[in-house]
mmCIF file of C-alpha atoms and ligand atoms in Angstrom:
data_model
loop_
_atom_site.group_PDB
_atom_site.id
_atom_site.type_symbol
_atom_site.label_atom_id
_atom_site.label_comp_id
_atom_site.label_asym_id
_atom_site.label_seq_id
_atom_site.Cartn_x
_atom_site.Cartn_y
_atom_site.Cartn_z
ATOM 1 C CA MET A 1377 0.000 0.000 0.000
ATOM 2 C CA SER A 1378 1.806 3.156 1.172
ATOM 3 C CA GLU A 1379 5.574 3.395 1.040
ATOM 4 C CA ILE A 1380 5.474 6.278 3.508
ATOM 5 C CA LEU A 1381 7.653 5.820 6.556
ATOM 6 C CA LEU A 1382 6.381 6.374 10.100
ATOM 7 C CA GLU A 1383 8.969 9.143 10.516
ATOM 8 C CA GLU A 1384 7.310 11.111 7.736
ATOM 9 C CA LEU A 1385 4.002 11.455 9.565
ATOM 10 C CA PRO A 1386 3.447 14.909 11.051
ATOM 11 C CA GLY A 1387 4.152 14.804 14.792
ATOM 12 C CA VAL A 1388 6.304 11.692 14.651
ATOM 13 C CA GLY A 1389 10.009 12.261 15.187
ATOM 14 C CA PRO A 1390 12.681 9.569 14.951
ATOM 15 C CA ALA A 1391 12.422 8.809 18.706
ATOM 16 C CA THR A 1392 8.641 8.357 18.621
ATOM 17 C CA ALA A 1393 8.901 6.294 15.439
ATOM 18 C CA GLU A 1394 11.386 4.036 17.188
ATOM 19 C CA LYS A 1395 9.088 3.558 20.194
ATOM 20 C CA LEU A 1396 6.137 2.795 17.956
ATOM 21 C CA LYS A 1397 8.128 0.202 16.052
ATOM 22 C CA GLU A 1398 9.309 -1.410 19.273
ATOM 23 C CA ALA A 1399 5.683 -1.727 20.306
ATOM 24 C CA GLY A 1400 4.872 -3.454 17.011
ATOM 25 C CA PHE A 1401 3.387 -0.469 15.143
ATOM 26 C CA ASN A 1402 5.620 -0.990 12.139
ATOM 27 C CA THR A 1403 3.485 0.429 9.391
ATOM 28 C CA ILE A 1404 1.267 3.401 8.673
ATOM 29 C CA GLU A 1405 -1.641 0.940 8.483
ATOM 30 C CA ALA A 1406 -0.957 -0.394 11.981
ATOM 31 C CA VAL A 1407 -0.932 3.132 13.390
ATOM 32 C CA ALA A 1408 -4.057 4.035 11.446
ATOM 33 C CA VAL A 1409 -6.135 1.341 13.132
ATOM 34 C CA ALA A 1410 -4.754 1.876 16.660
ATOM 35 C CA SER A 1411 -6.673 3.702 19.373
ATOM 36 C CA PRO A 1412 -5.291 6.990 20.768
ATOM 37 C CA ALA A 1413 -4.986 5.492 24.283
ATOM 38 C CA GLU A 1414 -3.025 2.537 22.961
ATOM 39 C CA LEU A 1415 -0.631 4.749 21.045
ATOM 40 C CA ALA A 1416 -0.253 7.226 23.905
ATOM 41 C CA ASN A 1417 0.759 4.431 26.261
ATOM 42 C CA THR A 1418 3.290 2.794 23.987
ATOM 43 C CA ALA A 1419 4.932 5.913 22.597
ATOM 44 C CA GLU A 1420 4.707 7.967 25.802
ATOM 45 C CA ILE A 1421 2.977 10.880 24.121
ATOM 46 C CA GLY A 1422 -0.207 12.752 24.999
ATOM 47 C CA GLU A 1423 -3.508 11.332 23.828
ATOM 48 C CA SER A 1424 -4.334 14.347 21.706
ATOM 49 C CA THR A 1425 -0.980 14.071 19.918
ATOM 50 C CA ALA A 1426 -1.668 10.373 19.471
ATOM 51 C CA ALA A 1427 -5.063 11.168 17.949
ATOM 52 C CA LYS A 1428 -3.425 13.592 15.472
ATOM 53 C CA ILE A 1429 -0.847 10.991 14.477
ATOM 54 C CA ILE A 1430 -3.592 8.402 13.938
ATOM 55 C CA ASN A 1431 -5.538 10.864 11.810
ATOM 56 C CA SER A 1432 -2.646 11.617 9.512
ATOM 57 C CA ALA A 1433 -1.826 7.914 9.302
ATOM 58 C CA ARG A 1434 -5.412 7.283 8.206
ATOM 59 C CA GLN A 1435 -5.164 9.943 5.540
ATOM 60 C CA SER A 1436 -1.823 8.645 4.239
ATOM 61 C CA ALA A 1437 -3.046 5.081 4.204
ATOM 62 C CA ASP A 1438 -6.383 6.166 2.808
ATOM 63 C CA ILE A 1439 -8.323 4.143 5.352
ATOM 64 C CA GLY A 1440 -10.516 4.708 8.341
ATOM 65 C CA GLY A 1441 -12.918 7.207 6.842
ATOM 66 C CA PHE A 1442 -16.348 6.584 5.420
ATOM 67 C CA GLU A 1443 -16.780 4.664 2.245
ATOM 68 C CA THR A 1444 -19.687 5.473 -0.003
ATOM 69 C CA GLY A 1445 -21.971 2.666 -1.131
ATOM 70 C CA ASP A 1446 -20.539 2.617 -4.638
ATOM 71 C CA MET A 1447 -17.019 2.299 -3.204
ATOM 72 C CA VAL A 1448 -18.130 -0.656 -1.087
ATOM 73 C CA LEU A 1449 -19.671 -2.164 -4.213
ATOM 74 C CA GLU A 1450 -16.379 -1.667 -6.094
ATOM 75 C CA ARG A 1451 -14.455 -3.356 -3.293
ATOM 76 C CA ARG A 1452 -16.973 -6.210 -3.112
ATOM 77 C CA LYS A 1453 -16.526 -6.779 -6.869
ATOM 78 C CA LEU A 1454 -12.957 -7.828 -6.096
ATOM 79 C CA VAL A 1455 -14.085 -10.550 -3.671
ATOM 80 C CA GLY A 1456 -12.389 -13.785 -4.669
ATOM 81 C CA LYS A 1457 -13.553 -17.340 -3.995
ATOM 82 C CA LEU A 1458 -10.949 -19.828 -2.926
ATOM 83 C CA SER A 1459 -11.811 -23.407 -3.836
ATOM 84 C CA THR A 1460 -11.493 -26.071 -1.149
ATOM 85 C CA GLY A 1461 -10.995 -28.663 -3.872
ATOM 86 C CA CYS A 1462 -14.243 -30.368 -2.819
ATOM 87 C CA VAL A 1463 -17.362 -29.839 -4.918
ATOM 88 C CA GLU A 1464 -19.938 -30.088 -2.102
ATOM 89 C CA PHE A 1465 -17.894 -27.916 0.237
ATOM 90 C CA ASP A 1466 -17.415 -25.239 -2.443
ATOM 91 C CA GLU A 1467 -21.100 -25.256 -3.337
ATOM 92 C CA MET A 1468 -22.103 -24.874 0.297
ATOM 93 C CA MET A 1469 -19.824 -21.820 0.470
ATOM 94 C CA GLY A 1470 -21.331 -20.280 -2.655
ATOM 95 C CA GLY A 1471 -18.228 -21.055 -4.724
ATOM 96 C CA GLY A 1472 -15.474 -21.153 -2.117
ATOM 97 C CA ILE A 1473 -13.927 -19.373 0.852
ATOM 98 C CA GLU A 1474 -14.419 -15.626 0.330
ATOM 99 C CA SER A 1475 -11.725 -12.991 0.450
ATOM 100 C CA GLN A 1476 -12.421 -9.879 2.576
ATOM 101 C CA SER A 1477 -14.148 -12.106 5.113
ATOM 102 C CA ILE A 1478 -13.258 -14.091 8.197
ATOM 103 C CA THR A 1479 -14.118 -17.772 8.067
ATOM 104 C CA GLU A 1480 -14.052 -19.595 11.389
ATOM 105 C CA MET A 1481 -13.628 -23.364 11.561
ATOM 106 C CA TYR A 1482 -14.530 -24.864 14.893
ATOM 107 C CA GLY A 1483 -14.614 -28.465 16.051
ATOM 108 C CA GLU A 1484 -13.055 -31.039 18.334
ATOM 109 C CA PHE A 1485 -9.427 -32.195 18.198
ATOM 110 C CA GLY A 1486 -8.790 -34.243 15.090
ATOM 111 C CA SER A 1487 -11.878 -32.909 13.314
ATOM 112 C CA GLY A 1488 -9.703 -31.642 10.458
ATOM 113 C CA LYS A 1489 -9.312 -27.893 11.051
ATOM 114 C CA THR A 1490 -5.545 -27.932 10.532
ATOM 115 C CA GLN A 1491 -5.884 -30.208 7.504
ATOM 116 C CA VAL A 1492 -8.322 -27.820 5.811
ATOM 117 C CA ALA A 1493 -5.984 -24.926 6.656
ATOM 118 C CA HIS A 1494 -3.039 -26.720 4.998
ATOM 119 C CA GLN A 1495 -5.126 -27.472 1.908
ATOM 120 C CA LEU A 1496 -6.223 -23.840 1.577
ATOM 121 C CA ALA A 1497 -2.573 -22.719 1.932
ATOM 122 C CA VAL A 1498 -1.848 -24.823 -1.148
ATOM 123 C CA ASN A 1499 -4.985 -24.057 -3.162
ATOM 124 C CA VAL A 1500 -4.727 -20.273 -2.781
ATOM 125 C CA GLN A 1501 -1.534 -20.350 -4.849
ATOM 126 C CA LEU A 1502 -3.232 -21.882 -7.863
ATOM 127 C CA PRO A 1503 -4.357 -19.666 -10.712
ATOM 128 C CA LYS A 1504 -8.032 -18.638 -10.755
ATOM 129 C CA GLU A 1505 -8.843 -21.218 -13.437
ATOM 130 C CA GLN A 1506 -7.820 -23.960 -11.003
ATOM 131 C CA GLY A 1507 -9.818 -22.494 -8.136
ATOM 132 C CA GLY A 1508 -7.022 -20.491 -6.510
ATOM 133 C CA LEU A 1509 -6.470 -16.785 -5.978
ATOM 134 C CA GLY A 1510 -2.968 -16.720 -7.461
ATOM 135 C CA GLY A 1511 -1.506 -15.529 -4.206
ATOM 136 C CA SER A 1512 0.690 -16.389 -1.288
ATOM 137 C CA VAL A 1513 -0.308 -17.136 2.283
ATOM 138 C CA ILE A 1514 0.637 -16.041 5.775
ATOM 139 C CA MET A 1515 0.124 -18.576 8.531
ATOM 140 C CA ILE A 1516 0.148 -17.678 12.194
ATOM 141 C CA ASP A 1517 0.843 -21.022 13.838
ATOM 142 C CA THR A 1518 0.165 -21.063 17.558
ATOM 143 C CA GLU A 1519 0.367 -24.809 18.178
ATOM 144 C CA ASN A 1520 3.332 -25.753 16.024
ATOM 145 C CA THR A 1521 1.180 -27.892 13.767
ATOM 146 C CA PHE A 1522 2.390 -26.604 10.392
ATOM 147 C CA ARG A 1523 3.916 -29.515 8.455
ATOM 148 C CA PRO A 1524 5.800 -28.778 5.191
ATOM 149 C CA GLU A 1525 5.782 -32.521 4.424
ATOM 150 C CA ARG A 1526 1.995 -32.429 4.402
ATOM 151 C CA ILE A 1527 2.043 -29.485 1.977
ATOM 152 C CA LYS A 1528 4.227 -31.514 -0.382
ATOM 153 C CA GLN A 1529 1.759 -34.421 -0.318
ATOM 154 C CA MET A 1530 -1.107 -32.072 -1.091
ATOM 155 C CA VAL A 1531 0.768 -30.437 -3.987
ATOM 156 C CA GLN A 1532 1.444 -33.920 -5.328
ATOM 157 C CA GLY A 1533 -2.302 -34.616 -5.038
ATOM 158 C CA LEU A 1534 -3.109 -31.482 -7.050
ATOM 159 C CA SER A 1535 -0.524 -32.356 -9.701
ATOM 160 C CA GLU A 1536 -2.380 -35.625 -10.238
ATOM 161 C CA ARG A 1537 -5.773 -33.914 -10.211
ATOM 162 C CA ASP A 1538 -4.822 -31.177 -12.689
ATOM 163 C CA GLY A 1539 -2.330 -33.188 -14.746
ATOM 164 C CA VAL A 1540 0.209 -30.411 -14.148
ATOM 165 C CA ASP A 1541 3.674 -30.850 -12.696
ATOM 166 C CA TYR A 1542 3.428 -28.402 -9.779
ATOM 167 C CA ASP A 1543 6.677 -27.756 -7.911
ATOM 168 C CA PRO A 1544 6.191 -28.464 -4.163
ATOM 169 C CA GLU A 1545 9.238 -26.346 -3.256
ATOM 170 C CA GLU A 1546 7.721 -23.346 -4.966
ATOM 171 C CA PHE A 1547 4.475 -23.802 -3.014
ATOM 172 C CA LEU A 1548 6.475 -23.950 0.223
ATOM 173 C CA ARG A 1549 8.263 -20.724 -0.690
ATOM 174 C CA ASN A 1550 4.922 -18.919 -0.850
ATOM 175 C CA ILE A 1551 3.812 -19.987 2.628
ATOM 176 C CA HIS A 1552 5.052 -17.567 5.276
ATOM 177 C CA VAL A 1553 4.797 -19.169 8.689
ATOM 178 C CA ALA A 1554 5.206 -17.412 12.022
ATOM 179 C CA ARG A 1555 4.978 -19.093 15.404
ATOM 180 C CA ALA A 1556 2.992 -17.145 17.992
ATOM 181 C CA TYR A 1557 4.268 -17.727 21.503
ATOM 182 C CA ASN A 1558 1.431 -16.100 23.438
ATOM 183 C CA SER A 1559 -1.732 -14.111 22.799
ATOM 184 C CA ASN A 1560 0.035 -10.745 22.787
ATOM 185 C CA HIS A 1561 2.583 -11.978 20.315
ATOM 186 C CA GLN A 1562 -0.232 -13.405 18.210
ATOM 187 C CA ILE A 1563 -1.935 -10.015 18.021
ATOM 188 C CA LEU A 1564 1.330 -8.245 17.146
ATOM 189 C CA LEU A 1565 1.955 -10.722 14.349
ATOM 190 C CA VAL A 1566 -1.047 -9.272 12.482
ATOM 191 C CA ASP A 1567 0.958 -6.043 12.168
ATOM 192 C CA SER A 1568 3.958 -7.999 10.879
ATOM 193 C CA ALA A 1569 1.583 -9.707 8.473
ATOM 194 C CA MET A 1570 0.500 -6.289 7.191
ATOM 195 C CA GLU A 1571 4.129 -5.339 6.629
ATOM 196 C CA LEU A 1572 4.767 -8.498 4.665
ATOM 197 C CA ALA A 1573 1.543 -8.058 2.702
ATOM 198 C CA ASN A 1574 2.692 -4.534 1.819
ATOM 199 C CA GLU A 1575 5.995 -5.882 0.536
ATOM 200 C CA LEU A 1576 4.324 -8.541 -1.575
ATOM 201 C CA LYS A 1577 1.483 -6.346 -2.795
ATOM 202 C CA GLU A 1578 2.968 -5.532 -6.203
ATOM 203 C CA THR A 1579 4.601 -8.909 -6.781
ATOM 204 C CA ASP A 1580 3.116 -11.807 -8.742
ATOM 205 C CA LYS A 1581 2.189 -13.479 -5.444
ATOM 206 C CA PRO A 1582 0.303 -10.948 -3.315
ATOM 207 C CA VAL A 1583 -0.986 -12.293 -0.005
ATOM 208 C CA ARG A 1584 -4.477 -13.687 -0.548
ATOM 209 C CA LEU A 1585 -4.886 -15.796 2.574
ATOM 210 C CA LEU A 1586 -4.160 -15.271 6.257
ATOM 211 C CA ILE A 1587 -4.545 -18.285 8.541
ATOM 212 C CA VAL A 1588 -4.572 -18.221 12.335
ATOM 213 C CA ASP A 1589 -4.383 -21.788 13.642
ATOM 214 C CA SER A 1590 -5.410 -21.739 16.464
ATOM 215 C CA LEU A 1591 -7.100 -18.390 17.046
ATOM 216 C CA THR A 1592 -8.170 -19.206 20.586
ATOM 217 C CA ALA A 1593 -5.684 -21.682 22.132
ATOM 218 C CA HIS A 1594 -3.425 -19.061 23.739
ATOM 219 C CA PHE A 1595 -6.393 -17.047 24.968
ATOM 220 C CA ARG A 1596 -7.921 -20.152 26.476
ATOM 221 C CA ALA A 1597 -4.670 -21.074 28.247
ATOM 222 C CA GLU A 1598 -3.882 -17.587 29.509
ATOM 223 C CA TYR A 1599 -7.273 -16.350 30.623
ATOM 224 C CA VAL A 1600 -8.389 -18.969 33.089
ATOM 225 C CA GLY A 1601 -11.331 -18.455 35.401
ATOM 226 C CA ARG A 1602 -14.559 -16.538 35.155
ATOM 227 C CA GLY A 1603 -13.110 -13.241 36.361
ATOM 228 C CA THR A 1604 -10.942 -12.947 33.264
ATOM 229 C CA LEU A 1605 -13.699 -13.562 30.737
ATOM 230 C CA ALA A 1606 -14.399 -9.927 29.906
ATOM 231 C CA ASP A 1607 -10.705 -9.152 29.358
ATOM 232 C CA ARG A 1608 -10.301 -12.142 27.132
ATOM 233 C CA GLN A 1609 -13.310 -11.307 25.009
ATOM 234 C CA GLN A 1610 -12.214 -7.725 24.619
ATOM 235 C CA LYS A 1611 -8.755 -8.747 23.426
ATOM 236 C CA LEU A 1612 -10.104 -11.423 21.150
ATOM 237 C CA ASN A 1613 -12.549 -8.941 19.690
ATOM 238 C CA LYS A 1614 -9.786 -6.426 18.978
ATOM 239 C CA HIS A 1615 -7.704 -9.181 17.399
ATOM 240 C CA LEU A 1616 -10.601 -10.130 15.135
ATOM 241 C CA HIS A 1617 -11.066 -6.547 14.047
ATOM 242 C CA GLY A 1618 -7.369 -6.458 13.118
ATOM 243 C CA LEU A 1619 -7.869 -9.593 11.065
ATOM 244 C CA GLN A 1620 -10.943 -8.182 9.331
ATOM 245 C CA ARG A 1621 -8.967 -5.054 8.523
ATOM 246 C CA PHE A 1622 -6.254 -7.205 7.005
ATOM 247 C CA GLY A 1623 -8.809 -8.972 4.813
ATOM 248 C CA ASP A 1624 -10.267 -5.663 3.590
ATOM 249 C CA LEU A 1625 -6.927 -3.950 2.945
ATOM 250 C CA TYR A 1626 -5.351 -6.780 0.982
ATOM 251 C CA ASN A 1627 -8.430 -8.458 -0.503
ATOM 252 C CA SER A 1628 -7.348 -11.533 1.421
ATOM 253 C CA ALA A 1629 -9.302 -14.441 2.820
ATOM 254 C CA VAL A 1630 -8.906 -14.865 6.577
ATOM 255 C CA VAL A 1631 -9.346 -18.343 8.065
ATOM 256 C CA VAL A 1632 -9.192 -18.993 11.797
ATOM 257 C CA THR A 1633 -9.576 -22.173 13.851
ATOM 258 C CA ASN A 1634 -11.182 -22.676 17.221
ATOM 259 C CA GLN A 1635 -11.171 -25.929 19.152
ATOM 260 C CA VAL A 1636 -14.277 -27.031 21.035
ATOM 261 C CA MET A 1637 -14.274 -29.621 23.776
ATOM 262 C CA SER A 1638 -16.393 -32.739 23.779
ATOM 263 C CA LYS A 1639 -16.303 -32.914 27.576
ATOM 264 C CA PRO A 1640 -17.967 -30.269 29.724
ATOM 265 C CA ASP A 1641 -15.514 -27.519 30.483
ATOM 266 C CA ALA A 1642 -15.765 -26.016 33.927
ATOM 267 C CA PHE A 1643 -14.287 -22.690 32.909
ATOM 268 C CA PHE A 1644 -15.908 -22.069 29.605
ATOM 269 C CA GLY A 1645 -19.427 -23.299 30.172
ATOM 270 C CA ASP A 1646 -21.504 -24.993 27.482
ATOM 271 C CA PRO A 1647 -19.245 -27.557 25.786
ATOM 272 C CA THR A 1648 -21.091 -27.407 22.479
ATOM 273 C CA LYS A 1649 -20.438 -23.690 22.139
ATOM 274 C CA PRO A 1650 -17.066 -22.643 20.720
ATOM 275 C CA ILE A 1651 -14.897 -20.548 22.998
ATOM 276 C CA GLY A 1652 -14.983 -16.929 22.106
ATOM 277 C CA GLY A 1653 -18.721 -17.291 22.457
ATOM 278 C CA HIS A 1654 -20.974 -14.850 20.703
ATOM 279 C CA ILE A 1655 -18.294 -12.211 20.146
ATOM 280 C CA LEU A 1656 -16.562 -14.538 17.722
ATOM 281 C CA GLY A 1657 -19.974 -15.448 16.362
ATOM 282 C CA HIS A 1658 -20.744 -11.915 15.352
ATOM 283 C CA THR A 1659 -17.329 -11.104 13.935
ATOM 284 C CA ALA A 1660 -16.583 -14.259 11.942
ATOM 285 C CA THR A 1661 -18.608 -13.927 8.771
ATOM 286 C CA PHE A 1662 -18.709 -17.611 7.927
ATOM 287 C CA ARG A 1663 -18.759 -20.239 10.654
ATOM 288 C CA LEU A 1664 -17.996 -23.854 9.879
ATOM 289 C CA TYR A 1665 -18.549 -26.653 12.368
ATOM 290 C CA LEU A 1666 -16.319 -29.676 11.645
ATOM 291 C CA ARG A 1667 -17.127 -33.162 12.926
ATOM 292 C CA LYS A 1668 -15.437 -36.522 12.614
ATOM 293 C CA SER A 1669 -17.350 -39.222 10.786
ATOM 294 C CA LYS A 1670 -16.467 -42.764 9.725
ATOM 295 C CA GLY A 1671 -12.799 -43.304 8.807
ATOM 296 C CA ASP A 1672 -11.328 -40.375 6.929
ATOM 297 C CA LYS A 1673 -14.695 -38.666 6.443
ATOM 298 C CA ARG A 1674 -15.442 -35.290 7.963
ATOM 299 C CA ILE A 1675 -18.768 -33.490 8.093
ATOM 300 C CA ILE A 1676 -18.620 -29.739 7.635
ATOM 301 C CA ARG A 1677 -21.648 -27.689 8.562
ATOM 302 C CA LEU A 1678 -22.119 -24.055 7.571
ATOM 303 C CA VAL A 1679 -23.641 -22.651 10.724
ATOM 304 C CA ASP A 1680 -23.903 -18.995 10.082
ATOM 305 C CA SER A 1681 -23.424 -16.796 7.066
ATOM 306 C CA PRO A 1682 -24.711 -13.427 5.905
ATOM 307 C CA ASN A 1683 -26.158 -14.567 2.601
ATOM 308 C CA LEU A 1684 -26.048 -18.347 2.287
ATOM 309 C CA PRO A 1685 -28.394 -21.039 3.568
ATOM 310 C CA ASP A 1686 -27.075 -23.322 6.310
ATOM 311 C CA GLY A 1687 -25.906 -26.638 4.915
ATOM 312 C CA GLU A 1688 -23.654 -29.637 5.272
ATOM 313 C CA ALA A 1689 -20.872 -31.079 3.150
ATOM 314 C CA ILE A 1690 -18.914 -34.300 3.557
ATOM 315 C CA ILE A 1691 -15.247 -34.499 2.645
ATOM 316 C CA SER A 1692 -12.478 -37.071 2.993
ATOM 317 C CA VAL A 1693 -9.023 -36.288 4.361
ATOM 318 C CA THR A 1694 -6.619 -38.447 2.352
ATOM 319 C CA THR A 1695 -2.866 -38.573 1.812
ATOM 320 C CA GLU A 1696 -3.409 -36.453 -1.303
ATOM 321 C CA GLY A 1697 -5.375 -33.888 0.682
ATOM 322 C CA LEU A 1698 -9.062 -32.997 0.890
ATOM 323 C CA VAL A 1699 -11.241 -34.740 -1.664
ATOM 324 C CA ASP A 1700 -14.926 -35.392 -2.208
ATOM 325 C CA GLN A 1701 -16.194 -38.281 -0.108
HETATM 326 P P1 GTP B 1427 -6.829 -29.887 16.885
HETATM 327 O O1 GTP B 1427 -5.830 -28.933 16.323
HETATM 328 O O2 GTP B 1427 -6.199 -30.865 17.818
HETATM 329 O O3 GTP B 1427 -8.018 -29.221 17.498
HETATM 330 O O4 GTP B 1427 -7.384 -30.807 15.681
HETATM 331 P P2 GTP B 1427 -7.669 -30.409 14.162
HETATM 332 O O5 GTP B 1427 -9.121 -30.151 13.991
HETATM 333 O O6 GTP B 1427 -6.734 -29.369 13.702
HETATM 334 O O7 GTP B 1427 -7.360 -31.789 13.448
HETATM 335 P P3 GTP B 1427 -6.360 -32.067 12.242
HETATM 336 O O8 GTP B 1427 -6.693 -31.205 11.093
HETATM 337 O O9 GTP B 1427 -4.974 -32.041 12.744
HETATM 338 O O10 GTP B 1427 -6.806 -33.534 11.870
HETATM 339 C C1 GTP B 1427 -6.071 -34.638 12.213
HETATM 340 C C2 GTP B 1427 -6.614 -35.787 11.403
HETATM 341 O O11 GTP B 1427 -6.362 -35.552 10.015
HETATM 342 C C3 GTP B 1427 -5.902 -37.062 11.712
HETATM 343 O O12 GTP B 1427 -6.562 -37.774 12.752
HETATM 344 C C4 GTP B 1427 -5.998 -37.817 10.412
HETATM 345 O O13 GTP B 1427 -7.258 -38.444 10.334
HETATM 346 C C5 GTP B 1427 -5.969 -36.725 9.371
HETATM 347 N N1 GTP B 1427 -4.622 -36.569 8.837
HETATM 348 C C6 GTP B 1427 -3.643 -35.781 9.309
HETATM 349 N N2 GTP B 1427 -2.524 -35.905 8.582
HETATM 350 C C7 GTP B 1427 -2.804 -36.803 7.642
HETATM 351 C C8 GTP B 1427 -2.027 -37.383 6.576
HETATM 352 O O14 GTP B 1427 -0.868 -37.079 6.389
HETATM 353 N N3 GTP B 1427 -2.654 -38.285 5.787
HETATM 354 C C9 GTP B 1427 -3.959 -38.625 5.985
HETATM 355 N N4 GTP B 1427 -4.506 -39.515 5.181
HETATM 356 N N5 GTP B 1427 -4.698 -38.116 6.978
HETATM 357 C C10 GTP B 1427 -4.131 -37.228 7.785
HETATM 358 MG MG1 MG B 1428 -5.200 -28.321 14.603
#
């Protein structure tokens, strides 16, 4: 997007720029979506100065103001659909996973959330004719479950499907993985993701998919007990808004995972409800509930979407990747 440096914003000297960067505000975009209180605390400046800096960042980045209806329509015209590689699944999603939206996958351990995430990281790189978005992917990996070997198998699977000799190494080069060590780090990585997306914006592989697997694991581990619920939800909500912003700015799909427990969970209440509760429910645009079925079969239910009927699709998780049952 903008090649303007933080130092060039009115009111930001080299010292302030340095403090902002240390706090993870590395780009104009990151500053533009911050709150004055947040910025004031990290950069040790007054709130009114912070508000001015945010304003000029918004103007430079051309975000944060109102959009007229026709502008929204223009932006929506760019919405891409990322194929899952499974006919039923794609149809249920109205053609595929949408860019500029957050899609949440929730389900028990082993229900296939990470497998679907891996498959999407491969598929997004394909040209549009093959169901991809011709882009690269950023993966925020909180549980150390990214497996390059699995990517290679899936690329091999696609080579057979399409009768094209895809190069697995090239697919791996377009997957940018970052480990998140705690919830704060996870949130800061969205800013780093914006930086990377800026760098790749004009290349032949702009970022078209951001994955957070798992969105909620760190939050669940760190915020234990009923007294911390409000804090957790507030942080999670802010994180989700950052992710939505990412999707809008870069016309990228955003896919997050959320584990649910089969056993009653004393801290988080109703076991059939995903953690994050209704806050996640209202922010994630598409919600998919994954369940194990016989053998390698998985049932995927579209629970909630703005413009599609609820439905179910069955897929198989095979060595070659996701395929129709
Ligand atoms: P949690 O992260 O623990 O909540 O689970 P998850 O929903 O992310 O589950 P995941 O996607 O890791 O699914 C694991 C299941 O996928 C395994 O039990 C296998 O059935 C299947 N699977 C994983 N790797 C392979 C593979 O290399 N080949 C095949 N055929 N199946 C695999
Ligand atoms: Mg997983």
